[in-house]
Amino acid sequence: MRETVMILTADYHTHTPYSHGKNTVLENTTVAKEKGLKEIAITDHGFNHPFFGLRRKQLPNLRRDVEEAKEKTGLNVLMGMESNLISIEGDTDMKDDDLQYFDIYLCGIHELVRYTTWGDMYKIMWQNYWPYQRNKRPKQKIIDNTTRAYVNAIEKHPIDILTHINFRCCCDLVTVAKCCADYGTYIEINTKPEHVAHLHPEDIALMASCGARFVIDSDAHTMDRVGDTEIAEKLIAESGISLDIIDNIDGRRPRFRFEEYKKHNL
């Protein structure tokens, strides 16, 4: 295993009390600055989470907090959302009318959210949940459904980052990685300890071989974890991939789809 030395440029996945994070936008941003980051994104959970999702009526307050954090720290702060994938057809809870409010677009599969139909909930959540609980690989039909949902979402929406791919679900990583490479969506190497088993080094190497590019994100729900790279460093070292395909380290900033989309469409 080779030694991996990297300096994180930006953390694009952090939470605040606007969903179920513990610390404010300013607190997260202050820690990011103290750790030497150049940029941070505030990406609370999507609207369709009934318990701790972001609410549309909160968007003006969130934007105010983002601008305040920028002014007080001098750091670039992006207002984003970790949207929920809510149908096999690739729908998310980031609707077209919502796009104007955000700077960055994340998307992931989560439990206990409002899906488009009961059938979507069954195919995406429940059929994945029971094999996961038994530590078994889902049947191929379930994997195909999850893969289809990811691919449709990437094709339909200007998603910048897929979050914690394969966490409590299972897709065909080759198919999804090729789609990400084709459309310019990044695959997240998530460093939240609860998510450590969702990707193995060989999975990262496999997706890299398909042309996918990556970002390292903390998925921080407390400010002390902002900018955390420890788990990622170990996974990357064991995978053997080049650091050149990780675009938020060593001074690099990703080329995000949503940023380009907004220039031409909003």
PDB file of C-alpha atoms in Angstrom:
ATOM      1  CA  MET A   1       0.000   0.000   0.000  1.00  0.00           C
ATOM      2  CA  ARG A   2       1.475   3.328  -1.061  1.00  0.00           C
ATOM      3  CA  GLU A   3       1.444   6.335   1.223  1.00  0.00           C
ATOM      4  CA  THR A   4      -1.193   8.909   0.346  1.00  0.00           C
ATOM      5  CA  VAL A   5      -0.433  12.560   1.049  1.00  0.00           C
ATOM      6  CA  MET A   6      -3.092  15.090   0.095  1.00  0.00           C
ATOM      7  CA  ILE A   7      -4.355  18.502   1.092  1.00  0.00           C
ATOM      8  CA  LEU A   8      -8.101  19.011   0.872  1.00  0.00           C
ATOM      9  CA  THR A   9      -9.077  22.118  -1.084  1.00  0.00           C
ATOM     10  CA  ALA A  10     -12.801  22.045  -0.329  1.00  0.00           C
ATOM     11  CA  ASP A  11     -15.442  20.053   1.512  1.00  0.00           C
ATOM     12  CA  TYR A  12     -18.623  19.871  -0.549  1.00  0.00           C
ATOM     13  CA  HIS A  13     -20.861  17.878   1.815  1.00  0.00           C
ATOM     14  CA  THR A  14     -21.654  19.343   5.237  1.00  0.00           C
ATOM     15  CA  HIS A  15     -24.832  19.632   7.295  1.00  0.00           C
ATOM     16  CA  THR A  16     -26.261  22.219   9.695  1.00  0.00           C
ATOM     17  CA  PRO A  17     -29.396  22.509  11.867  1.00  0.00           C
ATOM     18  CA  TYR A  18     -31.327  23.283   8.676  1.00  0.00           C
ATOM     19  CA  SER A  19     -31.485  19.464   8.475  1.00  0.00           C
ATOM     20  CA  HIS A  20     -29.934  17.475  11.313  1.00  0.00           C
ATOM     21  CA  GLY A  21     -26.448  18.862  11.620  1.00  0.00           C
ATOM     22  CA  LYS A  22     -25.365  20.196  14.986  1.00  0.00           C
ATOM     23  CA  ASN A  23     -23.461  23.366  14.086  1.00  0.00           C
ATOM     24  CA  THR A  24     -24.296  26.528  12.196  1.00  0.00           C
ATOM     25  CA  VAL A  25     -23.214  27.583   8.731  1.00  0.00           C
ATOM     26  CA  LEU A  26     -20.762  30.023  10.281  1.00  0.00           C
ATOM     27  CA  GLU A  27     -19.337  27.419  12.669  1.00  0.00           C
ATOM     28  CA  ASN A  28     -18.769  24.916   9.866  1.00  0.00           C
ATOM     29  CA  THR A  29     -17.185  27.597   7.705  1.00  0.00           C
ATOM     30  CA  THR A  30     -14.930  28.834  10.507  1.00  0.00           C
ATOM     31  CA  VAL A  31     -13.577  25.308  11.060  1.00  0.00           C
ATOM     32  CA  ALA A  32     -13.036  24.916   7.307  1.00  0.00           C
ATOM     33  CA  LYS A  33     -10.969  28.110   7.269  1.00  0.00           C
ATOM     34  CA  GLU A  34      -8.969  27.022  10.321  1.00  0.00           C
ATOM     35  CA  LYS A  35      -8.131  23.754   8.555  1.00  0.00           C
ATOM     36  CA  GLY A  36      -6.880  25.573   5.483  1.00  0.00           C
ATOM     37  CA  LEU A  37      -9.761  24.830   3.105  1.00  0.00           C
ATOM     38  CA  LYS A  38     -10.513  27.331   0.353  1.00  0.00           C
ATOM     39  CA  GLU A  39     -14.178  26.505  -0.118  1.00  0.00           C
ATOM     40  CA  ILE A  40     -17.062  24.765   1.654  1.00  0.00           C
ATOM     41  CA  ALA A  41     -20.577  23.755   0.659  1.00  0.00           C
ATOM     42  CA  ILE A  42     -23.558  23.668   2.993  1.00  0.00           C
ATOM     43  CA  THR A  43     -25.653  20.771   1.734  1.00  0.00           C
ATOM     44  CA  ASP A  44     -28.510  19.926   4.040  1.00  0.00           C
ATOM     45  CA  HIS A  45     -30.878  17.054   3.355  1.00  0.00           C
ATOM     46  CA  GLY A  46     -33.505  17.394   0.647  1.00  0.00           C
ATOM     47  CA  PHE A  47     -37.061  18.654   0.926  1.00  0.00           C
ATOM     48  CA  ASN A  48     -38.687  15.210   0.836  1.00  0.00           C
ATOM     49  CA  HIS A  49     -37.242  14.081   4.120  1.00  0.00           C
ATOM     50  CA  PRO A  50     -40.211  14.518   6.505  1.00  0.00           C
ATOM     51  CA  PHE A  51     -38.150  14.535   9.696  1.00  0.00           C
ATOM     52  CA  PHE A  52     -35.010  16.548   9.004  1.00  0.00           C
ATOM     53  CA  GLY A  53     -35.126  17.820   5.453  1.00  0.00           C
ATOM     54  CA  LEU A  54     -34.553  21.403   4.396  1.00  0.00           C
ATOM     55  CA  ARG A  55     -37.775  23.394   3.979  1.00  0.00           C
ATOM     56  CA  ARG A  56     -38.358  25.739   1.062  1.00  0.00           C
ATOM     57  CA  LYS A  57     -39.508  28.531   3.384  1.00  0.00           C
ATOM     58  CA  GLN A  58     -36.055  28.380   5.017  1.00  0.00           C
ATOM     59  CA  LEU A  59     -34.145  29.152   1.822  1.00  0.00           C
ATOM     60  CA  PRO A  60     -33.920  32.945   2.366  1.00  0.00           C
ATOM     61  CA  ASN A  61     -32.539  32.388   5.880  1.00  0.00           C
ATOM     62  CA  LEU A  62     -30.049  29.815   4.634  1.00  0.00           C
ATOM     63  CA  ARG A  63     -28.829  32.200   1.926  1.00  0.00           C
ATOM     64  CA  ARG A  64     -28.472  34.949   4.536  1.00  0.00           C
ATOM     65  CA  ASP A  65     -26.366  32.635   6.726  1.00  0.00           C
ATOM     66  CA  VAL A  66     -24.206  31.608   3.767  1.00  0.00           C
ATOM     67  CA  GLU A  67     -23.511  35.229   2.841  1.00  0.00           C
ATOM     68  CA  GLU A  68     -22.749  36.097   6.469  1.00  0.00           C
ATOM     69  CA  ALA A  69     -20.267  33.214   6.706  1.00  0.00           C
ATOM     70  CA  LYS A  70     -18.562  34.377   3.515  1.00  0.00           C
ATOM     71  CA  GLU A  71     -18.241  37.917   4.828  1.00  0.00           C
ATOM     72  CA  LYS A  72     -16.946  36.941   8.270  1.00  0.00           C
ATOM     73  CA  THR A  73     -14.443  34.284   7.187  1.00  0.00           C
ATOM     74  CA  GLY A  74     -13.425  35.333   3.684  1.00  0.00           C
ATOM     75  CA  LEU A  75     -14.028  31.742   2.558  1.00  0.00           C
ATOM     76  CA  ASN A  76     -16.118  30.874  -0.483  1.00  0.00           C
ATOM     77  CA  VAL A  77     -19.317  29.235   0.765  1.00  0.00           C
ATOM     78  CA  LEU A  78     -21.681  27.412  -1.593  1.00  0.00           C
ATOM     79  CA  MET A  79     -25.350  26.958  -0.796  1.00  0.00           C
ATOM     80  CA  GLY A  80     -26.398  23.491  -1.835  1.00  0.00           C
ATOM     81  CA  MET A  81     -28.618  20.567  -0.981  1.00  0.00           C
ATOM     82  CA  GLU A  82     -28.156  16.815  -0.730  1.00  0.00           C
ATOM     83  CA  SER A  83     -31.272  16.014  -2.720  1.00  0.00           C
ATOM     84  CA  ASN A  84     -33.072  12.703  -2.499  1.00  0.00           C
ATOM     85  CA  LEU A  85     -33.390  10.340  -5.445  1.00  0.00           C
ATOM     86  CA  ILE A  86     -37.118   9.580  -5.282  1.00  0.00           C
ATOM     87  CA  SER A  87     -38.033   7.446  -8.301  1.00  0.00           C
ATOM     88  CA  ILE A  88     -36.756   4.763 -10.644  1.00  0.00           C
ATOM     89  CA  GLU A  89     -37.167   7.324 -13.421  1.00  0.00           C
ATOM     90  CA  GLY A  90     -34.525   9.487 -11.762  1.00  0.00           C
ATOM     91  CA  ASP A  91     -36.676  12.172 -10.190  1.00  0.00           C
ATOM     92  CA  THR A  92     -35.222  14.106  -7.255  1.00  0.00           C
ATOM     93  CA  ASP A  93     -36.755  16.506  -4.755  1.00  0.00           C
ATOM     94  CA  MET A  94     -34.773  19.367  -6.317  1.00  0.00           C
ATOM     95  CA  LYS A  95     -37.428  20.724  -8.662  1.00  0.00           C
ATOM     96  CA  ASP A  96     -36.791  23.076 -11.573  1.00  0.00           C
ATOM     97  CA  ASP A  97     -38.155  26.036  -9.628  1.00  0.00           C
ATOM     98  CA  ASP A  98     -35.678  25.333  -6.814  1.00  0.00           C
ATOM     99  CA  LEU A  99     -32.542  25.484  -8.940  1.00  0.00           C
ATOM    100  CA  GLN A 100     -32.271  29.276  -8.871  1.00  0.00           C
ATOM    101  CA  TYR A 101     -31.602  29.258  -5.122  1.00  0.00           C
ATOM    102  CA  PHE A 102     -28.599  26.927  -5.090  1.00  0.00           C
ATOM    103  CA  ASP A 103     -24.937  26.906  -6.080  1.00  0.00           C
ATOM    104  CA  ILE A 104     -24.222  23.165  -6.005  1.00  0.00           C
ATOM    105  CA  TYR A 105     -26.365  20.054  -6.553  1.00  0.00           C
ATOM    106  CA  LEU A 106     -25.739  16.814  -4.644  1.00  0.00           C
ATOM    107  CA  CYS A 107     -27.912  13.720  -4.817  1.00  0.00           C
ATOM    108  CA  GLY A 108     -28.124  10.442  -2.941  1.00  0.00           C
ATOM    109  CA  ILE A 109     -30.385   7.587  -1.941  1.00  0.00           C
ATOM    110  CA  HIS A 110     -31.818   7.841   1.562  1.00  0.00           C
ATOM    111  CA  GLU A 111     -34.280   5.944   3.699  1.00  0.00           C
ATOM    112  CA  LEU A 112     -37.595   7.243   5.005  1.00  0.00           C
ATOM    113  CA  VAL A 113     -38.159   9.943   2.425  1.00  0.00           C
ATOM    114  CA  ARG A 114     -41.243  10.690   0.354  1.00  0.00           C
ATOM    115  CA  TYR A 115     -40.843   8.823  -2.924  1.00  0.00           C
ATOM    116  CA  THR A 116     -42.797   9.618  -6.081  1.00  0.00           C
ATOM    117  CA  THR A 117     -44.891   6.451  -5.742  1.00  0.00           C
ATOM    118  CA  TRP A 118     -45.192   3.540  -3.312  1.00  0.00           C
ATOM    119  CA  GLY A 119     -43.668   1.407  -6.057  1.00  0.00           C
ATOM    120  CA  ASP A 120     -40.591   3.610  -6.166  1.00  0.00           C
ATOM    121  CA  MET A 121     -40.238   3.384  -2.393  1.00  0.00           C
ATOM    122  CA  TYR A 122     -40.492  -0.385  -2.548  1.00  0.00           C
ATOM    123  CA  LYS A 123     -38.005  -0.803  -5.398  1.00  0.00           C
ATOM    124  CA  ILE A 124     -35.413   1.726  -4.235  1.00  0.00           C
ATOM    125  CA  MET A 125     -35.627   1.567  -0.459  1.00  0.00           C
ATOM    126  CA  TRP A 126     -37.299  -1.571   0.848  1.00  0.00           C
ATOM    127  CA  GLN A 127     -35.879  -4.059  -1.641  1.00  0.00           C
ATOM    128  CA  ASN A 128     -32.379  -2.783  -0.858  1.00  0.00           C
ATOM    129  CA  TYR A 129     -32.950  -2.448   2.872  1.00  0.00           C
ATOM    130  CA  TRP A 130     -33.673  -6.082   3.722  1.00  0.00           C
ATOM    131  CA  PRO A 131     -30.605  -7.587   2.007  1.00  0.00           C
ATOM    132  CA  TYR A 132     -28.499  -4.856   3.604  1.00  0.00           C
ATOM    133  CA  GLN A 133     -29.806  -5.766   7.051  1.00  0.00           C
ATOM    134  CA  ARG A 134     -28.935  -9.410   6.417  1.00  0.00           C
ATOM    135  CA  ASN A 135     -25.507  -8.479   5.019  1.00  0.00           C
ATOM    136  CA  LYS A 136     -26.419 -10.104   1.704  1.00  0.00           C
ATOM    137  CA  ARG A 137     -26.108  -8.901  -1.865  1.00  0.00           C
ATOM    138  CA  PRO A 138     -29.511  -8.024  -3.411  1.00  0.00           C
ATOM    139  CA  LYS A 139     -30.903  -9.989  -6.311  1.00  0.00           C
ATOM    140  CA  GLN A 140     -29.860  -8.802  -9.755  1.00  0.00           C
ATOM    141  CA  LYS A 141     -33.286  -7.298 -10.485  1.00  0.00           C
ATOM    142  CA  ILE A 142     -32.936  -5.047  -7.427  1.00  0.00           C
ATOM    143  CA  ILE A 143     -29.430  -4.018  -8.483  1.00  0.00           C
ATOM    144  CA  ASP A 144     -30.740  -3.242 -11.972  1.00  0.00           C
ATOM    145  CA  ASN A 145     -33.509  -1.035 -10.555  1.00  0.00           C
ATOM    146  CA  THR A 146     -31.077   0.932  -8.387  1.00  0.00           C
ATOM    147  CA  THR A 147     -28.687   1.316 -11.326  1.00  0.00           C
ATOM    148  CA  ARG A 148     -31.502   2.573 -13.518  1.00  0.00           C
ATOM    149  CA  ALA A 149     -32.512   5.140 -10.897  1.00  0.00           C
ATOM    150  CA  TYR A 150     -28.965   6.502 -10.611  1.00  0.00           C
ATOM    151  CA  VAL A 151     -28.435   6.637 -14.378  1.00  0.00           C
ATOM    152  CA  ASN A 152     -31.781   8.308 -15.039  1.00  0.00           C
ATOM    153  CA  ALA A 153     -31.066  10.925 -12.372  1.00  0.00           C
ATOM    154  CA  ILE A 154     -27.642  11.734 -13.840  1.00  0.00           C
ATOM    155  CA  GLU A 155     -29.062  11.991 -17.341  1.00  0.00           C
ATOM    156  CA  LYS A 156     -32.044  14.154 -16.323  1.00  0.00           C
ATOM    157  CA  HIS A 157     -30.458  16.582 -13.853  1.00  0.00           C
ATOM    158  CA  PRO A 158     -27.243  18.653 -13.621  1.00  0.00           C
ATOM    159  CA  ILE A 159     -26.070  16.714 -10.566  1.00  0.00           C
ATOM    160  CA  ASP A 160     -22.580  17.651  -9.410  1.00  0.00           C
ATOM    161  CA  ILE A 161     -21.927  14.849  -6.917  1.00  0.00           C
ATOM    162  CA  LEU A 162     -23.442  11.441  -6.174  1.00  0.00           C
ATOM    163  CA  THR A 163     -23.230  11.028  -2.406  1.00  0.00           C
ATOM    164  CA  HIS A 164     -22.255   7.810  -0.584  1.00  0.00           C
ATOM    165  CA  ILE A 165     -23.037   5.606  -3.587  1.00  0.00           C
ATOM    166  CA  ASN A 166     -24.016   2.034  -2.635  1.00  0.00           C
ATOM    167  CA  PHE A 167     -24.647   2.902   1.018  1.00  0.00           C
ATOM    168  CA  ARG A 168     -27.575   0.678   2.053  1.00  0.00           C
ATOM    169  CA  CYS A 169     -28.280   0.070  -1.619  1.00  0.00           C
ATOM    170  CA  CYS A 170     -26.493  -1.728  -4.421  1.00  0.00           C
ATOM    171  CA  CYS A 171     -25.985  -0.741  -8.052  1.00  0.00           C
ATOM    172  CA  ASP A 172     -23.839  -1.778 -10.991  1.00  0.00           C
ATOM    173  CA  LEU A 173     -20.836   0.438 -10.296  1.00  0.00           C
ATOM    174  CA  VAL A 174     -19.452   0.111 -13.827  1.00  0.00           C
ATOM    175  CA  THR A 175     -22.658   1.360 -15.439  1.00  0.00           C
ATOM    176  CA  VAL A 176     -23.073   4.231 -12.999  1.00  0.00           C
ATOM    177  CA  ALA A 177     -19.390   5.216 -13.181  1.00  0.00           C
ATOM    178  CA  LYS A 178     -19.477   5.321 -16.986  1.00  0.00           C
ATOM    179  CA  CYS A 179     -22.592   7.493 -16.849  1.00  0.00           C
ATOM    180  CA  CYS A 180     -20.912   9.839 -14.371  1.00  0.00           C
ATOM    181  CA  ALA A 181     -17.876  10.063 -16.642  1.00  0.00           C
ATOM    182  CA  ASP A 182     -20.059  10.826 -19.664  1.00  0.00           C
ATOM    183  CA  TYR A 183     -22.077  13.575 -17.963  1.00  0.00           C
ATOM    184  CA  GLY A 184     -19.445  15.076 -15.661  1.00  0.00           C
ATOM    185  CA  THR A 185     -20.951  14.026 -12.332  1.00  0.00           C
ATOM    186  CA  TYR A 186     -18.459  13.323  -9.541  1.00  0.00           C
ATOM    187  CA  ILE A 187     -18.519  10.254  -7.322  1.00  0.00           C
ATOM    188  CA  GLU A 188     -18.044  11.018  -3.658  1.00  0.00           C
ATOM    189  CA  ILE A 189     -15.553   9.235  -1.441  1.00  0.00           C
ATOM    190  CA  ASN A 190     -17.419   9.756   1.802  1.00  0.00           C
ATOM    191  CA  THR A 191     -15.473   9.870   5.075  1.00  0.00           C
ATOM    192  CA  LYS A 192     -18.342   9.607   7.535  1.00  0.00           C
ATOM    193  CA  PRO A 193     -17.483   6.616   9.790  1.00  0.00           C
ATOM    194  CA  GLU A 194     -20.987   5.132   9.484  1.00  0.00           C
ATOM    195  CA  HIS A 195     -20.517   4.988   5.716  1.00  0.00           C
ATOM    196  CA  VAL A 196     -17.081   3.414   5.711  1.00  0.00           C
ATOM    197  CA  ALA A 197     -18.297   0.060   4.377  1.00  0.00           C
ATOM    198  CA  HIS A 198     -20.242   1.493   1.444  1.00  0.00           C
ATOM    199  CA  LEU A 199     -17.225   1.518  -0.894  1.00  0.00           C
ATOM    200  CA  HIS A 200     -14.230  -0.783  -0.943  1.00  0.00           C
ATOM    201  CA  PRO A 201     -10.834   0.068  -2.450  1.00  0.00           C
ATOM    202  CA  GLU A 202     -11.486  -2.308  -5.343  1.00  0.00           C
ATOM    203  CA  ASP A 203     -14.790  -0.504  -6.037  1.00  0.00           C
ATOM    204  CA  ILE A 204     -12.993   2.828  -6.289  1.00  0.00           C
ATOM    205  CA  ALA A 205     -10.384   1.320  -8.609  1.00  0.00           C
ATOM    206  CA  LEU A 206     -13.126  -0.207 -10.761  1.00  0.00           C
ATOM    207  CA  MET A 207     -14.976   3.087 -11.139  1.00  0.00           C
ATOM    208  CA  ALA A 208     -11.735   4.915 -11.855  1.00  0.00           C
ATOM    209  CA  SER A 209     -11.038   2.461 -14.678  1.00  0.00           C
ATOM    210  CA  CYS A 210     -14.372   3.554 -16.214  1.00  0.00           C
ATOM    211  CA  GLY A 211     -13.279   7.184 -16.377  1.00  0.00           C
ATOM    212  CA  ALA A 212     -15.065   8.431 -13.255  1.00  0.00           C
ATOM    213  CA  ARG A 213     -13.639  11.320 -11.279  1.00  0.00           C
ATOM    214  CA  PHE A 214     -13.955  11.789  -7.539  1.00  0.00           C
ATOM    215  CA  VAL A 215     -14.274  14.262  -4.698  1.00  0.00           C
ATOM    216  CA  ILE A 216     -13.576  13.604  -1.029  1.00  0.00           C
ATOM    217  CA  ASP A 217     -16.321  14.834   1.305  1.00  0.00           C
ATOM    218  CA  SER A 218     -16.763  14.632   5.053  1.00  0.00           C
ATOM    219  CA  ASP A 219     -20.575  14.436   5.199  1.00  0.00           C
ATOM    220  CA  ALA A 220     -19.988  16.323   8.450  1.00  0.00           C
ATOM    221  CA  HIS A 221     -22.904  16.606  10.851  1.00  0.00           C
ATOM    222  CA  THR A 222     -20.697  18.269  13.462  1.00  0.00           C
ATOM    223  CA  MET A 223     -18.157  21.015  12.864  1.00  0.00           C
ATOM    224  CA  ASP A 224     -15.225  18.972  14.172  1.00  0.00           C
ATOM    225  CA  ARG A 225     -15.555  16.627  11.182  1.00  0.00           C
ATOM    226  CA  VAL A 226     -15.489  19.328   8.498  1.00  0.00           C
ATOM    227  CA  GLY A 227     -12.534  18.648   6.209  1.00  0.00           C
ATOM    228  CA  ASP A 228     -11.929  15.128   7.566  1.00  0.00           C
ATOM    229  CA  THR A 229     -10.009  12.968   5.051  1.00  0.00           C
ATOM    230  CA  GLU A 230      -8.701  10.110   7.205  1.00  0.00           C
ATOM    231  CA  ILE A 231     -10.919   7.327   5.885  1.00  0.00           C
ATOM    232  CA  ALA A 232     -10.542   8.529   2.299  1.00  0.00           C
ATOM    233  CA  GLU A 233      -6.763   8.542   2.503  1.00  0.00           C
ATOM    234  CA  LYS A 234      -6.743   4.897   3.527  1.00  0.00           C
ATOM    235  CA  LEU A 235      -9.255   3.852   0.844  1.00  0.00           C
ATOM    236  CA  ILE A 236      -7.415   5.735  -1.884  1.00  0.00           C
ATOM    237  CA  ALA A 237      -4.042   4.324  -0.875  1.00  0.00           C
ATOM    238  CA  GLU A 238      -5.410   0.787  -0.964  1.00  0.00           C
ATOM    239  CA  SER A 239      -7.197   1.353  -4.269  1.00  0.00           C
ATOM    240  CA  GLY A 240      -4.036   2.455  -6.036  1.00  0.00           C
ATOM    241  CA  ILE A 241      -5.811   5.164  -8.047  1.00  0.00           C
ATOM    242  CA  SER A 242      -4.000   8.300  -9.111  1.00  0.00           C
ATOM    243  CA  LEU A 243      -4.570  11.394  -6.991  1.00  0.00           C
ATOM    244  CA  ASP A 244      -4.943  13.279 -10.276  1.00  0.00           C
ATOM    245  CA  ILE A 245      -8.558  12.080 -10.618  1.00  0.00           C
ATOM    246  CA  ILE A 246      -9.600  13.536  -7.270  1.00  0.00           C
ATOM    247  CA  ASP A 247     -10.553  17.108  -8.054  1.00  0.00           C
ATOM    248  CA  ASN A 248     -10.895  18.772  -4.656  1.00  0.00           C
ATOM    249  CA  ILE A 249      -7.374  18.227  -3.336  1.00  0.00           C
ATOM    250  CA  ASP A 250      -3.991  19.926  -3.705  1.00  0.00           C
ATOM    251  CA  GLY A 251      -5.445  23.249  -4.826  1.00  0.00           C
ATOM    252  CA  ARG A 252      -7.755  21.831  -7.502  1.00  0.00           C
ATOM    253  CA  ARG A 253     -11.421  22.787  -7.777  1.00  0.00           C
ATOM    254  CA  PRO A 254     -13.918  20.571  -9.628  1.00  0.00           C
ATOM    255  CA  ARG A 255     -15.628  21.645 -12.831  1.00  0.00           C
ATOM    256  CA  PHE A 256     -19.204  21.354 -11.674  1.00  0.00           C
ATOM    257  CA  ARG A 257     -22.085  20.669 -14.060  1.00  0.00           C
ATOM    258  CA  PHE A 258     -24.575  22.786 -12.185  1.00  0.00           C
ATOM    259  CA  GLU A 259     -22.389  25.876 -12.365  1.00  0.00           C
ATOM    260  CA  GLU A 260     -22.273  25.604 -16.160  1.00  0.00           C
ATOM    261  CA  TYR A 261     -25.978  24.734 -16.335  1.00  0.00           C
ATOM    262  CA  LYS A 262     -26.919  27.903 -14.458  1.00  0.00           C
ATOM    263  CA  LYS A 263     -24.808  30.074 -16.761  1.00  0.00           C
ATOM    264  CA  HIS A 264     -26.765  28.908 -19.795  1.00  0.00           C
ATOM    265  CA  ASN A 265     -30.217  28.094 -18.435  1.00  0.00           C
ATOM    266  CA  LEU A 266     -31.044  30.290 -15.432  1.00  0.00           C
TER     267      LEU A 266
END
